[in-house]
Amino acid sequence: MEYVILAVVIAVVAVGAIAGLVVSGRRRQQLPPKSQAPVITAPKPTPAEPQVGEEAAPPTEEPRRTVEEVPLPEAPEAPEAPGTVEVRPVEAEAAPAVEVPEPTAGRLVRLRSRLSRSQNSLGKGLLSLLSREHLDEDTWEEIEDTLLTADVGVAPTQELVERLRTRVKVLGTRTPEELRALLREELVELIGKDADRTVRSLKHEEGPAVVLVVGVNGVGKTTTTGKLARVLVADGRTVVLGAADTFRAAAADQLQTWGERVGARTVRGPEGGDPASIAFDAVKEGIAEGADTVLIDTAGRLHTKTGLMDELGKVKRVVEKHGPVDEVLLVLDATTGQNGLIQARVFAEVVDITGIVLTKLDGTAKGGIVVAVQRELGVPVKLIGLGEGADDLAPFEPGAFVDALIGD
């Protein structure tokens, strides 16, 4: 009986041991693997902090200074007295350098190369046709077509062809030199060699000479006014500019820049202001300064707008309260051809045009427009623009112009 009880106890103990091993194995499988703890670096103790215990280090010898060796702080600056302000010299902005324009005498001769394309279409074309051995009707028709294509106009073309016919018959044998001399003489006569082409810019008893610059949008009116100021300054005139174009943005700034380059004062007003009032003030300033010339740049008025054209007439009437307007220069774009003649007619109805300025005559422009516009208005071309440079506006000289057209 005792053996039976002992066997049962041993069996119970064995079963319990086995169960414990099984449960312990399952728990180990369920526990997550140990993660590596982050490394935290403790800050180094500062020398000022005392250390105790095993971490205590022996004291280090530090250099010591006596009272005499310690520098004393500098005494603070005495405060400024109340009400005083430190004044520092301010460097003045450098004034723009005043340019000296090149003299206008012979300027057209120096710019003759700008007419090279017009020379090919008009001058060389005519010389080539006139040099043919037999000048039949077909050749004369070609000569007429060449003149018309160059914007000479119908009536001047017919007049020139008839005179050439007569002269060629009388001449008989025609050498190239004789033909060039003949053509030059007839073209100068057609353009008009006796017309007065001077710009009236000298002051008189009433005050300075007043020059109105008019024209439609886009013909280069403001630029022409600035270049004209350079022409007058180069000829010894003193100039005041009036920025009466108040409708185009930055027009006054552009004109003032042109004036500053040659030392001319610019009178301007607010954008959108009354152009007549600004023109009046410009002439008043010119009288006060004793200037020779007042140049007034007007707004680019469309010739189809009656109200704007009437306003241009108002500008002229207001300016005349100071004295007469000496010049009204109409600026025309030489590339517009017959459209420029239409503009000229309308402007001539509003103000008395006294002279013409042809711009953009270089490049593909046709030189015959000089003849056509003079015949249309009965007034001379006084200035021509032959480029975009500051000194590319030249007084018009018929002889030098024809020489540039037909070549040497």
Coordinates of C-alpha atoms in Angstrom, one line a residue:
M1 CA 0.0 0.0 0.0
E2 CA 2.8 2.4 0.8
Y3 CA 4.4 1.7 -2.6
V4 CA 1.2 2.6 -4.3
I5 CA 1.0 6.0 -2.5
L6 CA 4.6 6.7 -3.3
A7 CA 4.1 6.0 -7.0
V8 CA 1.1 8.3 -7.1
V9 CA 3.0 11.2 -5.5
I10 CA 5.9 10.8 -7.9
A11 CA 3.5 10.8 -10.8
V12 CA 1.8 14.0 -9.6
V13 CA 5.1 15.7 -9.1
A14 CA 6.3 14.7 -12.6
V15 CA 3.1 15.9 -14.2
G16 CA 3.4 19.3 -12.4
A17 CA 7.0 19.7 -13.5
I18 CA 6.1 19.0 -17.1
A19 CA 3.2 21.5 -17.1
G20 CA 5.4 24.2 -15.6
L21 CA 8.0 23.7 -18.4
V22 CA 5.3 24.0 -21.0
V23 CA 3.8 27.2 -19.6
S24 CA 7.2 28.8 -19.2
G25 CA 8.1 28.0 -22.9
R26 CA 4.9 29.7 -24.1
R27 CA 5.5 32.8 -22.1
R28 CA 9.0 33.1 -23.5
Q29 CA 7.6 33.0 -27.0
Q30 CA 5.0 35.7 -26.3
L31 CA 7.5 38.2 -24.8
P32 CA 8.8 40.7 -27.4
P33 CA 12.5 40.9 -28.0
K34 CA 14.4 43.3 -25.9
S35 CA 15.1 46.6 -27.8
Q36 CA 18.3 48.4 -27.5
A37 CA 18.0 51.4 -25.2
P38 CA 18.9 54.9 -26.7
V39 CA 22.3 56.2 -25.7
I40 CA 22.0 59.3 -23.7
T41 CA 25.1 61.3 -23.2
A42 CA 25.2 63.4 -20.1
P43 CA 26.5 66.9 -20.4
K44 CA 30.0 67.4 -19.2
P45 CA 30.1 69.1 -15.9
T46 CA 31.3 72.7 -16.1
P47 CA 34.4 73.6 -14.2
A48 CA 32.4 75.8 -11.9
E49 CA 30.3 72.9 -10.6
P50 CA 31.8 71.2 -7.5
Q51 CA 32.3 67.4 -7.7
V52 CA 31.9 65.1 -4.7
G53 CA 32.6 61.5 -3.9
E54 CA 34.5 59.4 -6.2
E55 CA 34.0 61.8 -9.1
A56 CA 35.8 64.6 -7.3
A57 CA 38.9 65.7 -9.1
P58 CA 41.9 67.5 -7.6
P59 CA 41.6 71.3 -7.9
T60 CA 43.5 72.8 -10.8
E61 CA 45.6 75.9 -10.5
E62 CA 44.1 78.9 -12.4
P63 CA 46.0 82.1 -13.3
R64 CA 45.0 84.9 -11.0
R65 CA 45.4 88.6 -11.5
T66 CA 45.9 91.3 -9.0
V67 CA 43.6 94.4 -8.7
E68 CA 46.2 96.5 -10.5
E69 CA 46.2 94.1 -13.5
V70 CA 42.4 94.2 -14.0
P71 CA 41.5 96.9 -16.6
L72 CA 38.9 99.4 -15.6
P73 CA 35.9 100.0 -18.0
E74 CA 36.0 103.1 -20.2
A75 CA 33.8 106.0 -19.1
P76 CA 30.6 106.2 -21.2
E77 CA 30.3 109.0 -23.7
A78 CA 28.5 112.0 -22.5
P79 CA 24.9 112.1 -23.8
E80 CA 24.1 114.7 -26.4
A81 CA 22.4 117.8 -25.2
P82 CA 18.6 117.7 -25.8
G83 CA 17.5 119.2 -29.0
T84 CA 20.7 118.7 -30.9
V85 CA 20.7 116.8 -34.1
E86 CA 23.7 115.2 -35.7
V87 CA 24.2 116.7 -39.1
R88 CA 26.0 114.5 -41.7
P89 CA 27.0 115.8 -45.1
V90 CA 24.7 114.4 -47.8
E91 CA 26.3 113.8 -51.2
A92 CA 24.4 115.6 -53.9
E93 CA 23.3 113.5 -56.8
A94 CA 25.4 114.1 -59.8
A95 CA 23.6 116.2 -62.4
P96 CA 23.4 114.5 -65.8
A97 CA 26.2 115.6 -68.1
V98 CA 25.1 118.1 -70.7
E99 CA 25.8 116.8 -74.2
V100 CA 27.2 119.0 -77.0
P101 CA 25.3 118.2 -80.2
E102 CA 27.2 118.0 -83.4
P103 CA 26.9 121.0 -85.7
T104 CA 24.0 121.0 -88.1
A105 CA 25.9 122.4 -91.0
G106 CA 26.4 119.6 -93.6
R107 CA 24.7 117.1 -91.4
L108 CA 22.5 115.9 -94.3
V109 CA 25.7 115.2 -96.3
R110 CA 27.1 113.1 -93.4
L111 CA 23.8 111.1 -93.3
R112 CA 23.4 110.5 -97.0
S113 CA 24.1 106.8 -96.7
R114 CA 20.8 106.4 -94.8
L115 CA 19.1 107.1 -98.2
S116 CA 20.7 104.1 -99.9
R117 CA 17.4 102.2 -100.3
S118 CA 15.5 105.2 -101.6
Q119 CA 18.4 105.7 -104.0
N120 CA 18.0 102.2 -105.4
S121 CA 14.2 102.7 -106.0
L122 CA 14.3 106.2 -107.4
G123 CA 17.6 107.6 -108.3
K124 CA 19.3 104.5 -109.8
G125 CA 16.1 103.4 -111.3
L126 CA 15.7 106.6 -113.3
L127 CA 19.3 106.7 -114.4
S128 CA 19.1 103.1 -115.6
L129 CA 16.0 103.9 -117.7
L130 CA 17.4 107.2 -119.1
S131 CA 20.6 105.4 -120.1
R132 CA 18.9 103.2 -122.6
E133 CA 19.9 103.7 -126.2
H134 CA 16.4 104.1 -127.5
L135 CA 13.9 105.9 -125.3
D136 CA 10.6 104.7 -126.7
E137 CA 7.1 105.1 -125.2
D138 CA 7.4 102.0 -123.2
T139 CA 10.6 103.4 -121.6
W140 CA 8.9 106.7 -120.7
E141 CA 6.0 104.7 -119.2
E142 CA 8.5 102.9 -117.0
I143 CA 10.0 106.2 -115.9
E144 CA 6.5 107.4 -114.9
D145 CA 5.9 104.1 -113.0
T146 CA 9.2 104.5 -111.2
L147 CA 8.3 108.1 -110.1
L148 CA 4.8 107.1 -109.0
T149 CA 6.1 104.1 -107.1
A150 CA 8.4 106.5 -105.2
D151 CA 5.4 108.5 -104.1
V152 CA 6.3 111.6 -106.2
G153 CA 2.6 112.1 -107.1
V154 CA 0.7 112.2 -110.3
A155 CA 1.0 115.8 -111.3
P156 CA 4.7 116.2 -110.4
T157 CA 5.4 113.0 -112.2
Q158 CA 3.8 114.2 -115.4
E159 CA 5.5 117.5 -115.2
L160 CA 9.0 115.9 -114.7
V161 CA 8.5 113.4 -117.5
E162 CA 7.6 116.2 -120.0
R163 CA 10.6 118.2 -119.1
L164 CA 12.9 115.2 -119.3
R165 CA 11.5 114.4 -122.8
T166 CA 12.3 117.9 -124.0
R167 CA 15.7 118.0 -122.5
V168 CA 16.8 114.6 -123.8
K169 CA 15.7 115.5 -127.4
V170 CA 17.7 118.7 -127.2
L171 CA 20.7 116.9 -125.7
G172 CA 21.0 114.3 -128.3
T173 CA 23.9 112.0 -127.4
R174 CA 23.7 111.2 -123.7
T175 CA 26.7 110.2 -121.7
P176 CA 26.2 108.9 -118.1
E177 CA 27.7 112.1 -116.7
E178 CA 25.3 114.3 -118.8
L179 CA 22.3 112.2 -117.8
R180 CA 23.2 112.4 -114.1
A181 CA 23.6 116.2 -114.3
L182 CA 20.3 116.5 -116.2
L183 CA 18.4 114.4 -113.7
R184 CA 19.9 116.2 -110.8
E185 CA 19.0 119.6 -112.1
E186 CA 15.4 118.6 -112.8
L187 CA 14.9 116.9 -109.5
V188 CA 16.2 119.9 -107.6
E189 CA 13.9 122.1 -109.6
L190 CA 11.0 119.8 -108.8
I191 CA 11.7 119.8 -105.1
G192 CA 12.2 123.6 -105.0
K193 CA 15.6 125.1 -104.5
D194 CA 14.4 128.6 -103.7
A195 CA 12.1 127.9 -100.8
D196 CA 12.9 129.2 -97.4
R197 CA 13.6 126.1 -95.2
T198 CA 15.0 127.8 -92.1
V199 CA 13.2 127.2 -88.8
R200 CA 12.3 130.5 -87.3
S201 CA 13.8 130.2 -83.9
L202 CA 15.2 133.6 -83.0
K203 CA 13.4 135.6 -80.3
H204 CA 11.9 138.9 -81.2
E205 CA 10.3 141.9 -79.4
E206 CA 7.3 140.0 -78.2
G207 CA 9.4 137.3 -76.6
P208 CA 10.9 134.0 -77.7
A209 CA 10.1 132.3 -81.0
V210 CA 7.3 129.8 -80.4
V211 CA 7.3 126.5 -82.3
L212 CA 4.3 124.1 -82.2
V213 CA 5.0 120.5 -83.1
V214 CA 1.9 118.7 -84.3
G215 CA 1.0 115.3 -85.9
V216 CA -0.9 112.1 -85.4
N217 CA 0.0 109.3 -83.0
G218 CA 3.1 107.2 -83.8
V219 CA 5.0 109.5 -86.2
G220 CA 7.7 110.3 -83.6
K221 CA 6.5 113.7 -82.5
T222 CA 8.0 113.8 -79.0
T223 CA 11.3 112.3 -80.2
T224 CA 11.4 114.9 -83.1
T225 CA 10.8 117.7 -80.6
G226 CA 13.7 116.5 -78.5
K227 CA 16.0 116.1 -81.5
L228 CA 14.9 119.6 -82.8
A229 CA 16.0 121.0 -79.4
R230 CA 19.4 119.5 -80.1
V231 CA 19.5 121.1 -83.5
L232 CA 18.7 124.5 -82.1
V233 CA 21.2 124.2 -79.2
A234 CA 23.9 123.1 -81.7
D235 CA 23.1 126.4 -83.6
G236 CA 23.5 128.5 -80.5
R237 CA 19.9 128.8 -79.4
T238 CA 18.6 128.7 -75.8
V239 CA 15.5 126.5 -75.6
V240 CA 12.5 125.9 -73.3
L241 CA 10.4 122.7 -73.8
G242 CA 6.7 122.5 -73.2
A243 CA 5.3 119.0 -72.6
A244 CA 1.7 119.7 -73.7
D245 CA 1.2 116.0 -74.6
T246 CA -0.7 115.1 -71.4
F247 CA -2.6 112.1 -72.8
R248 CA 0.2 109.7 -73.5
A249 CA 1.8 108.0 -70.5
A250 CA 5.4 109.1 -69.9
A251 CA 5.4 111.6 -72.8
A252 CA 6.5 114.4 -70.4
D253 CA 9.2 112.2 -68.9
Q254 CA 10.5 111.4 -72.3
L255 CA 10.6 115.0 -73.4
Q256 CA 12.3 116.1 -70.1
T257 CA 15.0 113.5 -70.7
W258 CA 15.7 115.0 -74.1
G259 CA 15.9 118.4 -72.5
E260 CA 18.2 117.4 -69.8
R261 CA 20.7 116.1 -72.3
V262 CA 21.2 119.6 -73.8
G263 CA 20.5 121.7 -70.7
A264 CA 17.0 122.8 -71.7
R265 CA 14.3 123.4 -69.1
T266 CA 11.0 121.4 -69.5
V267 CA 7.7 122.8 -68.4
R268 CA 5.2 120.0 -67.6
G269 CA 1.9 119.5 -65.8
P270 CA -0.1 116.6 -64.3
E271 CA -1.0 113.7 -66.5
G272 CA -4.3 114.3 -68.2
G273 CA -4.1 118.1 -67.6
D274 CA -5.1 120.9 -69.9
P275 CA -2.6 121.0 -72.8
A276 CA -3.4 124.7 -73.5
S277 CA -2.5 125.7 -70.0
I278 CA 0.8 123.9 -70.1
A279 CA 1.7 125.5 -73.5
F280 CA 0.8 128.9 -72.0
D281 CA 3.0 128.3 -69.0
A282 CA 5.9 127.2 -71.2
V283 CA 5.8 130.4 -73.2
K284 CA 5.6 132.4 -70.0
E285 CA 8.7 130.5 -68.7
G286 CA 10.5 131.2 -71.9
I287 CA 9.8 134.9 -71.6
A288 CA 11.0 134.9 -68.0
E289 CA 14.3 133.2 -68.9
G290 CA 14.9 135.2 -72.0
A291 CA 15.1 132.1 -74.1
D292 CA 15.4 132.2 -77.8
T293 CA 12.9 129.4 -78.6
V294 CA 10.0 127.6 -76.9
L295 CA 9.2 124.2 -78.4
I296 CA 5.8 122.8 -77.6
D297 CA 5.1 119.1 -78.0
T298 CA 1.4 118.6 -78.5
A299 CA -0.6 115.3 -78.1
G300 CA -0.9 113.0 -81.1
R301 CA -4.3 113.7 -82.4
L302 CA -6.1 111.4 -84.8
H303 CA -7.0 113.4 -87.8
T304 CA -10.4 111.7 -87.8
K305 CA -11.4 113.0 -84.4
T306 CA -13.0 116.5 -84.8
G307 CA -13.0 117.3 -81.0
L308 CA -9.3 116.6 -80.6
M309 CA -8.4 118.6 -83.7
D310 CA -10.5 121.5 -82.2
E311 CA -8.4 121.2 -79.0
L312 CA -5.3 121.7 -81.0
G313 CA -6.7 124.9 -82.4
K314 CA -7.4 126.0 -78.8
V315 CA -3.7 125.4 -77.9
K316 CA -2.6 127.7 -80.6
R317 CA -5.1 130.4 -79.7
V318 CA -4.1 130.3 -76.0
V319 CA -0.4 130.5 -76.8
E320 CA -1.0 133.5 -79.1
K321 CA -2.1 135.5 -76.0
H322 CA 1.6 135.9 -75.3
G323 CA 2.5 136.7 -78.9
P324 CA 2.5 135.1 -82.4
V325 CA 3.3 131.5 -83.1
D326 CA 6.3 131.5 -85.3
E327 CA 6.3 127.9 -86.6
V328 CA 3.8 125.1 -86.8
L329 CA 5.8 122.0 -87.8
L330 CA 3.8 119.0 -89.0
V331 CA 5.6 115.7 -88.4
L332 CA 4.8 113.0 -91.0
D333 CA 5.9 109.5 -91.2
A334 CA 7.6 109.1 -94.6
T335 CA 6.6 105.5 -94.9
T336 CA 2.8 106.2 -94.9
G337 CA 2.8 107.5 -98.4
Q338 CA -0.5 108.9 -99.6
N339 CA -2.1 108.4 -96.1
G340 CA 0.4 111.1 -94.9
L341 CA -1.0 113.5 -97.4
I342 CA -4.5 113.0 -96.1
Q343 CA -3.3 113.8 -92.6
A344 CA -1.6 116.9 -93.9
R345 CA -4.8 118.3 -95.4
V346 CA -6.8 117.9 -92.2
F347 CA -4.1 119.5 -90.0
A348 CA -3.7 122.4 -92.4
E349 CA -7.4 123.1 -92.0
V350 CA -7.0 123.5 -88.2
V351 CA -3.7 125.3 -87.9
D352 CA -1.6 127.1 -90.4
I353 CA 1.2 124.7 -91.2
T354 CA 4.5 126.5 -91.9
G355 CA 6.9 123.6 -92.3
I356 CA 7.1 119.8 -92.6
V357 CA 9.3 117.3 -90.8
L358 CA 9.6 114.0 -92.5
T359 CA 10.6 111.2 -90.2
K360 CA 11.7 107.6 -91.0
L361 CA 13.0 108.6 -94.4
D362 CA 15.8 106.0 -94.0
G363 CA 15.3 102.4 -94.8
T364 CA 12.4 101.5 -97.2
A365 CA 10.9 105.0 -97.3
K366 CA 10.5 106.5 -100.8
G367 CA 12.1 109.9 -101.4
G368 CA 9.4 111.1 -103.7
I369 CA 7.1 111.9 -100.7
V370 CA 9.2 115.1 -100.3
V371 CA 7.8 116.4 -103.6
A372 CA 4.3 115.2 -103.0
V373 CA 3.7 116.7 -99.6
Q374 CA 5.2 120.1 -100.5
R375 CA 2.8 120.2 -103.5
E376 CA -0.1 119.2 -101.3
L377 CA 0.4 121.8 -98.6
G378 CA 2.3 124.5 -100.4
V379 CA 4.9 124.6 -97.6
P380 CA 8.5 123.4 -97.6
V381 CA 10.0 120.4 -95.9
K382 CA 12.3 121.9 -93.4
L383 CA 13.7 118.9 -91.5
I384 CA 14.1 115.2 -92.3
G385 CA 14.7 112.3 -89.9
L386 CA 17.2 109.7 -91.2
G387 CA 17.7 107.3 -88.3
E388 CA 17.1 106.7 -84.6
G389 CA 20.2 108.4 -83.3
A390 CA 20.1 111.6 -81.3
D391 CA 21.6 113.7 -84.1
D392 CA 19.9 112.0 -87.0
L393 CA 17.5 114.9 -87.6
A394 CA 18.9 117.1 -90.4
P395 CA 17.9 120.4 -92.0
F396 CA 16.6 119.7 -95.4
E397 CA 18.9 120.7 -98.3
P398 CA 17.5 119.9 -101.8
G399 CA 20.9 119.6 -103.5
A400 CA 22.4 117.2 -100.9
F401 CA 19.1 115.2 -100.8
V402 CA 19.1 114.7 -104.6
D403 CA 22.8 113.8 -104.6
A404 CA 22.0 111.1 -102.1
L405 CA 19.2 109.8 -104.2
I406 CA 21.0 109.5 -107.5
G407 CA 24.5 108.7 -106.2
D408 CA 27.9 109.8 -107.3

